[in-house]
XYZ file of C-alpha atoms in Angstrom:
671
model
C 0.049 0.025 -0.037
C 2.761 2.354 0.824
C 4.664 1.514 -2.269
C 1.266 2.166 -4.164
C 1.086 5.712 -2.533
C 4.543 6.604 -3.423
C 4.007 5.689 -7.154
C 0.670 7.349 -7.055
C 2.143 10.467 -5.751
C 4.883 10.333 -8.347
C 2.421 10.177 -11.196
C -0.460 12.418 -10.052
C 1.042 14.936 -7.774
C 2.861 18.156 -9.089
C 6.221 19.161 -7.545
C 6.909 18.394 -3.930
C 3.245 18.318 -2.965
C 1.388 15.250 -2.268
C -1.914 13.868 -2.858
C -4.558 14.566 -0.207
C -5.473 11.321 1.756
C -9.143 11.085 0.551
C -7.884 11.561 -3.129
C -5.262 8.957 -2.624
C -7.757 6.572 -1.115
C -9.890 6.820 -4.136
C -7.037 5.988 -6.475
C -5.917 3.076 -4.323
C -9.403 1.791 -4.438
C -9.658 1.825 -8.048
C -6.156 -0.057 -8.316
C -7.606 -2.652 -5.897
C -10.827 -3.251 -7.464
C -9.590 -3.535 -11.186
C -6.114 -4.994 -10.427
C -4.321 -2.461 -12.497
C -0.854 -0.768 -11.890
C -0.450 2.899 -10.857
C 1.055 3.681 -14.299
C -1.883 2.336 -16.279
C -4.237 4.124 -14.013
C -2.272 7.348 -14.929
C -2.573 6.515 -18.666
C -6.294 6.213 -18.093
C -6.431 9.494 -16.286
C -4.752 11.212 -19.234
C -7.351 9.747 -21.377
C -10.074 10.792 -19.045
C -8.829 14.484 -19.359
C -8.772 14.233 -23.072
C -12.266 12.894 -23.408
C -13.526 15.500 -20.817
C -12.253 18.240 -23.207
C -10.314 20.388 -20.947
C -6.473 20.281 -20.674
C -6.850 21.889 -17.148
C -8.861 19.148 -15.265
C -7.738 19.262 -11.843
C -7.791 16.151 -9.641
C -9.828 16.661 -6.647
C -12.284 14.558 -4.699
C -15.072 15.018 -7.122
C -13.084 14.485 -10.201
C -11.528 11.432 -8.725
C -14.764 9.690 -7.837
C -16.028 10.500 -11.442
C -12.801 8.941 -12.768
C -13.195 5.851 -10.665
C -16.800 5.574 -12.058
C -15.562 6.268 -15.560
C -12.642 3.540 -15.309
C -15.328 1.069 -13.886
C -17.698 1.771 -16.967
C -14.794 1.312 -19.455
C -13.471 -1.998 -18.113
C -16.998 -3.375 -17.868
C -17.542 -2.637 -21.376
C -14.452 -4.258 -22.394
C -15.176 -7.403 -20.327
C -18.686 -7.556 -22.043
C -17.024 -7.304 -25.603
C -14.480 -10.161 -24.708
C -17.278 -12.202 -23.406
C -19.226 -11.690 -26.451
C -16.427 -12.534 -28.782
C -15.919 -15.716 -26.818
C -19.384 -16.704 -27.281
C -19.344 -16.033 -30.899
C -16.345 -18.160 -31.155
C -18.141 -21.157 -29.530
C -21.315 -20.827 -31.355
C -22.357 -23.771 -33.162
C -21.481 -27.498 -32.723
C -17.994 -28.756 -33.367
C -18.220 -30.852 -36.312
C -15.713 -33.605 -36.507
C -13.319 -33.006 -39.501
C -13.817 -35.812 -42.009
C -11.671 -36.980 -44.854
C -13.591 -36.336 -48.104
C -11.435 -38.186 -50.480
C -9.098 -40.939 -50.072
C -6.019 -38.838 -51.177
C -6.558 -36.067 -48.566
C -5.445 -35.891 -44.728
C -8.174 -35.316 -42.372
C -6.922 -32.356 -40.493
C -5.079 -30.749 -43.266
C -1.828 -31.049 -41.361
C 0.236 -32.186 -44.433
C -1.256 -29.502 -46.504
C 1.656 -27.325 -47.870
C 4.383 -29.263 -46.117
C 4.589 -31.805 -48.936
C 4.827 -30.292 -52.464
C 2.543 -32.938 -54.137
C -0.045 -33.018 -51.357
C -3.543 -32.132 -52.886
C -5.412 -29.180 -51.376
C -8.763 -29.529 -49.877
C -11.606 -27.589 -51.403
C -11.895 -23.911 -50.180
C -15.786 -23.451 -50.035
C -18.339 -23.189 -47.447
C -17.630 -24.876 -44.117
C -14.834 -26.910 -45.331
C -12.581 -23.872 -45.360
C -13.518 -22.820 -41.928
C -12.804 -26.187 -40.486
C -9.391 -26.265 -42.240
C -8.460 -23.043 -41.006
C -9.240 -23.912 -37.508
C -6.639 -26.733 -37.534
C -4.029 -25.293 -40.008
C -0.681 -24.442 -38.647
C 0.008 -20.681 -39.660
C 2.438 -20.598 -42.618
C 3.366 -17.489 -44.473
C 1.138 -14.672 -45.297
C -0.992 -14.454 -48.393
C 1.509 -12.259 -49.983
C 4.445 -14.495 -49.581
C 2.562 -17.462 -50.916
C 2.159 -15.407 -54.177
C 5.681 -14.108 -54.317
C 8.331 -16.133 -52.365
C 9.804 -19.134 -54.337
C 11.795 -20.722 -51.682
C 9.187 -22.143 -49.379
C 7.648 -25.510 -50.004
C 4.022 -24.063 -49.717
C 4.504 -22.193 -53.102
C 4.032 -24.885 -55.615
C 0.791 -23.327 -56.754
C 2.137 -19.700 -57.008
C 5.419 -20.781 -58.692
C 3.148 -22.635 -61.428
C 1.272 -19.540 -61.911
C 4.250 -17.449 -62.436
C 5.682 -19.913 -64.691
C 2.617 -19.323 -66.754
C 2.995 -15.600 -66.455
C -0.194 -15.232 -64.249
C -0.856 -13.675 -60.792
C -3.369 -14.932 -58.444
C -5.998 -12.603 -60.324
C -4.945 -13.993 -63.677
C -3.336 -10.852 -64.822
C -0.451 -11.308 -67.304
C 2.874 -10.546 -65.525
C 5.887 -9.403 -67.581
C 9.351 -9.539 -65.952
C 11.242 -6.384 -65.731
C 13.933 -7.615 -67.766
C 11.317 -8.633 -70.635
C 9.454 -5.289 -70.644
C 8.436 -3.608 -73.809
C 9.381 -0.175 -75.195
C 12.001 0.619 -72.737
C 13.476 3.987 -73.390
C 10.349 5.150 -75.404
C 9.557 8.849 -74.987
C 5.770 9.119 -74.656
C 5.569 12.868 -74.258
C 8.129 15.817 -75.091
C 7.787 19.645 -74.208
C 9.815 22.067 -76.357
C 10.780 19.380 -79.097
C 12.444 21.817 -81.057
C 15.444 21.975 -78.638
C 17.868 19.142 -78.800
C 18.039 16.319 -76.191
C 21.105 16.393 -73.836
C 24.224 14.860 -75.563
C 26.525 13.334 -73.093
C 30.208 14.462 -72.937
C 32.980 12.274 -73.756
C 34.040 12.092 -69.995
C 32.088 13.226 -66.724
C 32.866 16.590 -65.544
C 35.660 16.873 -63.169
C 33.562 19.090 -60.827
C 29.727 19.459 -60.179
C 28.182 21.771 -62.718
C 25.444 22.732 -60.358
C 25.322 24.411 -57.017
C 22.493 23.081 -54.671
C 20.794 25.556 -52.484
C 17.750 24.983 -50.238
C 15.368 27.898 -50.145
C 13.555 26.300 -47.482
C 14.619 26.349 -43.938
C 14.969 22.602 -43.244
C 15.466 23.061 -39.489
C 11.686 24.022 -39.091
C 10.803 20.455 -40.442
C 12.148 18.858 -37.453
C 8.921 19.464 -35.283
C 7.397 16.874 -33.065
C 4.569 15.209 -35.166
C 1.447 14.087 -33.453
C 1.366 16.816 -30.991
C -1.172 19.330 -32.676
C -3.186 21.535 -30.447
C -6.582 22.567 -31.894
C -6.182 26.215 -30.886
C -2.911 26.470 -33.061
C -4.504 24.633 -36.040
C -7.454 27.169 -36.122
C -5.051 30.157 -35.829
C -3.078 28.882 -38.854
C -6.128 28.306 -40.918
C -7.425 31.856 -39.821
C -4.249 33.489 -40.659
C -3.968 32.063 -44.179
C -7.484 33.685 -45.034
C -6.257 37.118 -43.318
C -3.164 37.108 -45.458
C -4.992 36.655 -48.619
C -7.402 39.380 -47.741
C -4.247 41.664 -47.544
C -3.116 40.280 -50.985
C -6.604 40.956 -52.596
C -6.855 44.405 -51.253
C -3.455 45.458 -52.447
C -4.122 43.872 -55.887
C -7.473 45.216 -56.531
C -6.702 48.694 -54.718
C -9.821 48.125 -52.441
C -10.557 50.154 -49.307
C -11.102 48.571 -45.792
C -14.656 49.393 -45.945
C -15.109 47.403 -49.157
C -14.752 44.126 -47.128
C -17.458 42.554 -44.909
C -18.793 39.720 -43.259
C -20.427 37.317 -45.727
C -22.531 35.665 -42.997
C -24.023 38.850 -41.726
C -27.317 39.994 -43.114
C -27.141 43.266 -45.252
C -28.220 44.750 -48.448
C -24.810 46.285 -49.134
C -22.496 44.785 -51.481
C -19.315 43.486 -49.771
C -16.110 41.692 -50.511
C -15.880 38.541 -48.533
C -12.484 36.555 -48.429
C -12.872 32.877 -47.165
C -12.073 29.115 -47.454
C -14.224 26.964 -49.670
C -16.002 24.079 -47.731
C -18.770 21.594 -47.871
C -21.972 21.916 -45.813
C -21.623 18.132 -45.334
C -18.710 16.010 -43.806
C -19.522 13.190 -46.406
C -19.836 12.991 -50.005
C -18.301 15.046 -52.722
C -18.284 18.852 -52.977
C -20.824 20.131 -55.368
C -22.537 23.607 -56.257
C -25.364 22.870 -53.984
C -23.142 22.111 -50.949
C -20.640 25.191 -51.378
C -20.255 27.248 -48.214
C -17.727 29.987 -47.481
C -15.952 29.604 -44.127
C -14.753 33.022 -42.774
C -11.932 33.702 -40.404
C -12.746 34.739 -36.829
C -11.364 38.403 -37.661
C -13.440 38.914 -40.845
C -16.546 36.791 -39.958
C -16.413 35.475 -36.666
C -15.368 31.932 -38.011
C -19.004 31.468 -39.433
C -19.990 29.562 -42.508
C -22.626 30.760 -45.019
C -23.987 28.905 -48.114
C -22.805 30.299 -51.478
C -25.500 31.075 -54.377
C -23.634 30.863 -57.735
C -26.295 31.525 -60.048
C -24.647 34.678 -61.463
C -21.265 33.068 -61.966
C -20.882 31.531 -65.466
C -17.391 30.138 -65.019
C -15.200 29.244 -62.128
C -13.439 26.115 -60.315
C -13.418 25.401 -56.888
C -12.098 22.820 -54.321
C -12.244 22.215 -50.517
C -9.758 24.441 -48.845
C -9.275 26.884 -51.608
C -9.033 30.678 -50.416
C -11.069 32.797 -52.480
C -12.502 36.443 -52.576
C -16.091 37.065 -53.909
C -18.188 40.340 -54.258
C -21.896 39.777 -53.466
C -24.892 40.411 -50.980
C -26.409 38.471 -48.207
C -29.828 40.314 -48.146
C -31.670 37.418 -46.536
C -29.261 36.419 -43.874
C -29.593 32.703 -45.139
C -26.931 32.784 -48.047
C -24.445 34.968 -49.845
C -25.371 35.865 -53.311
C -22.194 35.950 -55.443
C -21.890 38.399 -58.383
C -18.224 38.325 -58.997
C -15.211 36.156 -57.951
C -12.176 38.235 -57.733
C -8.855 37.190 -59.121
C -6.091 36.122 -56.764
C -2.583 37.656 -57.746
C 0.214 35.534 -58.626
C 3.612 35.539 -57.215
C 6.159 37.067 -59.428
C 8.372 34.833 -61.483
C 11.841 33.765 -60.333
C 14.467 36.252 -61.643
C 18.354 36.917 -61.136
C 20.987 39.553 -61.828
C 22.945 39.219 -65.232
C 26.162 38.956 -63.264
C 24.978 35.859 -61.358
C 24.081 34.110 -64.529
C 27.292 35.050 -66.320
C 29.148 33.388 -63.188
C 26.883 30.324 -63.547
C 27.649 30.118 -67.062
C 31.433 30.547 -66.536
C 31.378 27.737 -63.975
C 29.743 25.421 -66.442
C 32.548 26.298 -69.028
C 30.041 28.124 -71.191
C 31.701 31.200 -72.738
C 30.482 33.997 -75.201
C 32.354 32.339 -78.028
C 30.885 29.075 -77.479
C 27.561 28.032 -79.066
C 25.249 28.376 -76.005
C 22.689 26.198 -77.586
C 25.068 23.224 -77.905
C 23.532 20.078 -76.557
C 26.439 19.189 -74.393
C 26.046 22.427 -72.455
C 22.682 21.740 -71.371
C 22.090 20.595 -67.845
C 21.068 16.929 -67.690
C 18.442 16.285 -64.711
C 16.417 13.145 -63.979
C 13.372 13.190 -61.904
C 11.575 10.047 -60.584
C 9.081 9.179 -57.988
C 8.139 6.034 -56.081
C 7.389 3.197 -55.861
C 10.658 1.964 -57.111
C 10.028 -1.614 -57.194
C 7.015 -3.795 -58.320
C 4.671 -5.488 -55.742
C 5.982 -9.035 -56.167
C 9.662 -8.477 -55.208
C 12.163 -6.242 -53.618
C 14.815 -6.371 -56.439
C 14.428 -2.467 -57.245
C 15.038 -3.317 -60.811
C 13.722 0.007 -62.099
C 15.916 1.764 -59.651
C 18.916 0.181 -60.954
C 17.896 0.736 -64.718
C 17.519 4.619 -63.729
C 20.900 4.652 -62.139
C 22.380 3.114 -65.108
C 20.797 5.633 -67.338
C 21.949 8.427 -65.186
C 25.451 7.053 -65.367
C 25.303 6.555 -69.305
C 24.238 10.173 -69.825
C 26.666 11.580 -67.092
C 23.618 13.248 -65.354
C 24.167 16.406 -63.671
C 21.277 15.849 -61.023
C 19.199 12.818 -60.160
C 16.213 13.565 -58.019
C 14.451 10.617 -56.375
C 11.064 11.489 -54.873
C 9.719 8.972 -52.139
C 8.209 6.625 -51.322
C 11.720 4.594 -51.813
C 10.678 1.964 -48.974
C 6.796 2.110 -49.536
C 4.554 1.348 -46.650
C 1.922 0.198 -49.271
C 4.254 -2.567 -50.644
C 2.722 -5.857 -49.623
C 6.089 -7.359 -48.734
C 7.195 -4.420 -46.558
C 3.660 -4.122 -45.198
C 3.614 -7.793 -43.896
C 7.479 -8.029 -43.008
C 7.493 -11.180 -44.816
C 10.670 -11.089 -47.209
C 14.085 -12.344 -47.171
C 16.880 -10.138 -45.900
C 19.539 -9.118 -48.587
C 22.472 -11.471 -48.723
C 25.173 -9.244 -47.245
C 27.845 -10.124 -44.741
C 27.402 -6.657 -42.982
C 23.536 -7.578 -41.862
C 23.174 -9.451 -38.802
C 19.769 -11.320 -39.163
C 18.939 -11.272 -35.478
C 19.610 -7.572 -35.243
C 18.573 -6.353 -39.030
C 16.310 -3.394 -39.303
C 14.504 -1.684 -42.335
C 17.600 0.775 -42.439
C 19.934 -2.106 -42.953
C 17.788 -3.471 -45.882
C 17.629 0.050 -47.433
C 21.455 0.358 -47.177
C 21.837 -2.620 -49.410
C 18.836 -2.535 -51.705
C 18.688 1.286 -52.425
C 22.000 2.625 -51.056
C 23.953 0.173 -53.172
C 22.904 1.228 -56.572
C 23.337 4.930 -55.592
C 26.875 4.265 -54.235
C 27.751 2.642 -57.561
C 26.224 5.622 -59.513
C 28.371 8.002 -57.484
C 31.590 6.134 -58.160
C 30.768 6.147 -61.782
C 29.752 9.732 -61.899
C 31.510 11.556 -59.117
C 30.228 14.983 -60.218
C 26.598 14.097 -59.988
C 24.211 15.393 -57.241
C 21.397 13.049 -56.006
C 18.671 14.571 -54.163
C 16.162 12.506 -52.024
C 12.806 13.727 -51.065
C 10.734 11.628 -48.498
C 7.214 10.538 -48.486
C 4.780 10.092 -45.835
C 4.728 6.447 -47.190
C 8.272 5.737 -46.248
C 8.716 3.264 -43.578
C 12.237 4.389 -42.977
C 11.290 7.763 -41.998
C 9.845 8.146 -38.411
C 8.225 11.635 -39.166
C 4.861 10.255 -40.300
C 3.155 13.569 -41.003
C 3.294 16.349 -43.826
C 5.188 18.562 -43.758
C 8.118 16.024 -43.443
C 11.673 16.244 -42.289
C 14.484 14.877 -44.383
C 15.500 11.027 -44.619
C 18.117 10.035 -41.629
C 21.255 10.003 -44.100
C 23.662 8.639 -41.427
C 22.017 5.095 -41.018
C 21.092 4.684 -44.751
C 24.652 4.179 -46.198
C 24.290 6.761 -48.897
C 27.153 8.389 -50.714
C 28.446 11.929 -50.082
C 26.830 13.085 -53.273
C 23.449 12.411 -51.915
C 21.623 15.402 -50.342
C 18.596 14.978 -48.032
C 15.844 17.548 -48.277
C 12.353 17.948 -46.729
C 9.040 17.057 -48.117
C 7.919 19.645 -49.524
C 10.948 21.615 -50.557
C 11.944 24.603 -52.708
C 15.496 24.315 -53.950
C 17.752 26.230 -56.374
C 20.107 24.276 -58.841
C 22.207 27.226 -59.967
C 19.617 29.830 -60.781
C 16.770 27.379 -61.387
C 14.215 27.373 -58.596
C 12.447 23.902 -58.434
C 9.465 23.183 -56.002
C 8.911 19.665 -55.269
C 6.262 17.761 -53.156
C 5.785 14.014 -52.652
C 2.238 14.212 -51.975
C -0.256 13.541 -54.807
C -2.106 16.627 -54.643
C -3.269 16.370 -58.362
C -5.187 13.120 -57.717
C -7.095 14.817 -54.669
C -7.876 17.943 -56.634
C -9.079 15.915 -59.699
C -11.579 14.042 -57.369
C -12.721 17.029 -55.394
C -12.750 19.767 -57.886
C -16.298 21.659 -58.767
C -16.278 23.271 -62.101
C -19.018 25.759 -62.957
C -19.763 26.497 -66.573
C -16.983 25.734 -69.154
C -13.409 25.996 -67.732
C -11.002 28.351 -69.243
C -8.442 25.407 -69.602
C -10.142 22.231 -70.891
C -7.107 20.156 -70.405
C -7.391 18.774 -66.747
C -3.827 18.105 -66.409
C -2.875 21.729 -67.111
C -5.624 23.040 -65.123
C -5.050 21.335 -61.628
C -1.527 22.584 -61.292
C -2.675 26.153 -61.766
C -4.656 25.878 -58.402
C -1.381 25.220 -56.600
C 0.342 28.390 -58.476
C -2.804 30.604 -57.427
C -2.976 29.314 -54.006
C 0.769 29.648 -53.416
C 0.737 26.350 -51.640
C 2.000 22.630 -52.191
C -1.238 21.412 -50.597
C -3.894 23.912 -50.541
C -6.699 21.336 -49.999
C -8.297 21.126 -46.637
C -9.501 18.702 -45.360
C -7.409 16.068 -47.438
C -9.384 13.336 -49.318
C -10.619 10.318 -46.996
C -7.805 7.629 -47.885
C -10.722 5.105 -48.750
C -11.171 7.073 -51.855
C -7.571 7.002 -52.919
C -6.078 4.496 -55.100
C -6.027 1.134 -53.671
C -2.623 0.019 -52.078
C -0.942 -3.320 -52.605
C -1.603 -4.495 -49.207
C -4.255 -7.144 -48.393
C -6.475 -4.530 -46.986
C -6.141 -2.422 -49.969
C -6.322 0.977 -48.165
C -4.062 3.772 -49.086
C -1.932 5.467 -46.385
C -3.698 8.805 -46.983
C -2.419 12.308 -45.984
C -1.599 12.806 -42.425
C -1.704 16.554 -42.300
C -0.306 18.453 -39.528
C -2.314 21.500 -39.696
C -0.215 23.481 -37.171
C 2.725 23.496 -39.572
C 0.840 23.908 -42.741
C 2.505 27.167 -43.283
C 5.789 25.138 -44.198
C 4.109 24.213 -47.292
C 3.667 27.835 -48.690
C 5.559 29.365 -51.347
C 7.706 32.252 -50.633
C 8.523 35.341 -52.609
C 8.491 33.864 -56.195
C 6.952 31.309 -58.199
C 9.219 28.368 -58.888
C 10.665 27.852 -62.522
C 9.745 24.349 -62.206
C 7.147 22.356 -60.185
C 7.459 18.732 -59.583
C 4.156 17.112 -58.610
C 4.242 13.186 -58.774
C 0.917 11.955 -59.215
C -1.259 8.638 -60.040
C -2.599 10.479 -62.958
C -1.079 10.349 -66.557
C 2.657 11.603 -66.448
C 3.209 14.917 -68.255
C 5.230 18.126 -68.801
C 3.259 21.381 -69.299
C 3.856 25.005 -68.734
C 1.321 26.623 -66.712
C 1.624 30.419 -65.804
C 5.183 30.389 -66.868
C 5.929 27.516 -64.592
C 7.267 24.223 -65.988
C 5.154 21.606 -64.268
C 6.313 17.971 -64.382
C 4.559 14.746 -63.245
C 7.264 12.093 -63.766
C 4.817 9.162 -63.018
C 5.843 6.289 -60.722
C 9.065 4.711 -61.698
C 7.538 1.191 -61.075
C 3.762 0.331 -61.325
C 2.445 -2.311 -59.036
C 2.685 -5.046 -61.791
C 4.961 -3.374 -64.366
C 7.609 -0.715 -65.309
C 6.588 2.984 -65.174
C 8.247 6.308 -66.242
C 10.684 9.043 -65.273
C 11.235 12.588 -66.615
C 14.462 13.748 -68.394
C 15.041 17.407 -68.813
C 17.863 19.289 -70.748
C 17.899 22.931 -69.615
C 20.180 25.175 -71.691
C 22.138 28.006 -70.409
C 20.541 31.631 -70.168
C 21.963 34.154 -72.780
C 22.873 37.502 -71.057
C 22.956 40.414 -73.450
C 25.051 43.572 -73.291
C 21.868 45.732 -72.627
C 20.833 43.586 -69.683
C 24.350 44.059 -68.058
C 24.060 47.625 -68.502
C 20.770 47.653 -67.011
C 22.094 45.698 -63.962
C 24.755 48.581 -63.387
C 22.219 51.407 -63.677
C 19.591 49.853 -61.691
C 20.174 46.593 -60.421
C 17.648 45.198 -63.056
C 17.183 41.427 -62.763
C 15.998 39.189 -65.579
C 13.633 36.378 -65.606
C 15.016 32.684 -66.006
C 12.204 31.657 -68.498
C 13.016 28.061 -67.760
C 9.880 26.983 -69.867
C 11.542 28.351 -72.984
C 14.886 26.858 -72.683
C 14.038 23.511 -71.033
C 13.459 20.232 -73.167
C 11.444 17.792 -70.955
C 10.663 14.189 -71.967
C 8.472 11.821 -70.322
C 10.453 8.291 -70.728
C 9.543 4.544 -70.199
C 12.011 3.116 -67.890
């Protein structure tokens, strides 16, 4: 009892003060009645405080008694639930398993242990009786994939016939068709990159992170509702200032869309749905205001006067209209949101970059060997039936053959949705540095992924390898978006490998590139509402414009329910989804300028397009679930600088735009 008192005081008391005797008695009574430890009781107290909805719940005699009653109710419910499950398992008579044929064993004990043992039928009650007596073997995934187990006779024969369990033809990666085929080209008038005779002695690019990577090392899963609401409100208020400056509006022009008034006002808010379920549509559109501009109220939108517009949940918009009835806001005009300025640099900086790349005025600046060779790829990097990472090996070979200047690998590299990784049922790499009893996923990554990257770095020492994580990566413990970089030290990567956050904005020489591993385009495609005929009929060109207008890598809120995302390769088939940490949503914003290039991996068709002077690329997955995928290869030619531009810099520090969309050739290539 004394020990209990000391432990309870250690968990529940604050500072040097001890619990009152009556409170201590209630806690000791709870421990005695339910046979739980003081630590477990403290965990239940924390859960109770969260359930009560107050972070300042004080432990006094009344709360201690209420807590004791709550614990008793919870444990009683758990006990009834377990009793119900046991009774369900015992329901029905236990039939004696019978041998239905002369060539089958009664209890199914030999099934799978002897290769030629026929399997009993898997229908109706027979399968249930079999499963009750069957010794657990490997998972369903390993039965269809592994080739060394004696239980794999059926799977091996199916693979020999080129079929999976579903009867879908499987083509080995080595036997793939149209490898290296270019399926789409942007700026085809520019020549593709021509590899030099030998790799450069020094890197031709200088990598700079335009994002403060230290801010991404926050503690995930510690979000406070007050902080999240402030972040969402601040974004609305910031856009209100942008709209006011862009359209030269007075403060009096703005008003509360939820307030009844006959005066026309400009309202700024977030697009939302009037229902937590179902897809957004014109009938369910509501405008969510900030606490500053509209007390955080929501008001339905009447869009009868709008002939053309696109919306999605989370979009920040500015509307002019009237709320005469107090029931809805009748919109007469949707105001344009200003875009960030394009990226620009001083002519002297561009001259120094060209000089470092050994491009002089006398050289032909449009020669194909002077173009930067940058490869982009996104995960997954291996098919669902193996962990051989053959597409990654092929990509590294391509980078070595062409003496790539930069290779950007966007996660997931070790995909949590991969069937073998999800079950943990796979063979470790055959490497003497791995101890089977102490092996971790980092060890497997070091061999399977770090190995080919090490060989690439030795073949092309001047290359820069950039790794962008994904929330689906099992080797990154930071599970929420925005996400901190990979842990480089334990992954065995070469010194040429650079770890960046997800999302990130980087500069390669003067080129500003924005990258996010999250598939925002698929989410926008599903949730977008189009009124009238859109200005841009091509959906692949229209969706990236939402990101550019909203100045954010993930402007949607809330994210799409993961049950509506593309199915995962695991047995459950449910995608990992988007674990969004709203308190740090500002880390996904674009700062100061529009990027020259925007890389947005997606399950949609791969493409390369120019949208609002931004070169947008979806490289597609390097490996599809049952076959090879695609990657993107770009040849970016040096920027020409004229004498007039140099003179303008001397007079007024005039910068010149990069215009990457004019001087970059982008190819979508089959691996």
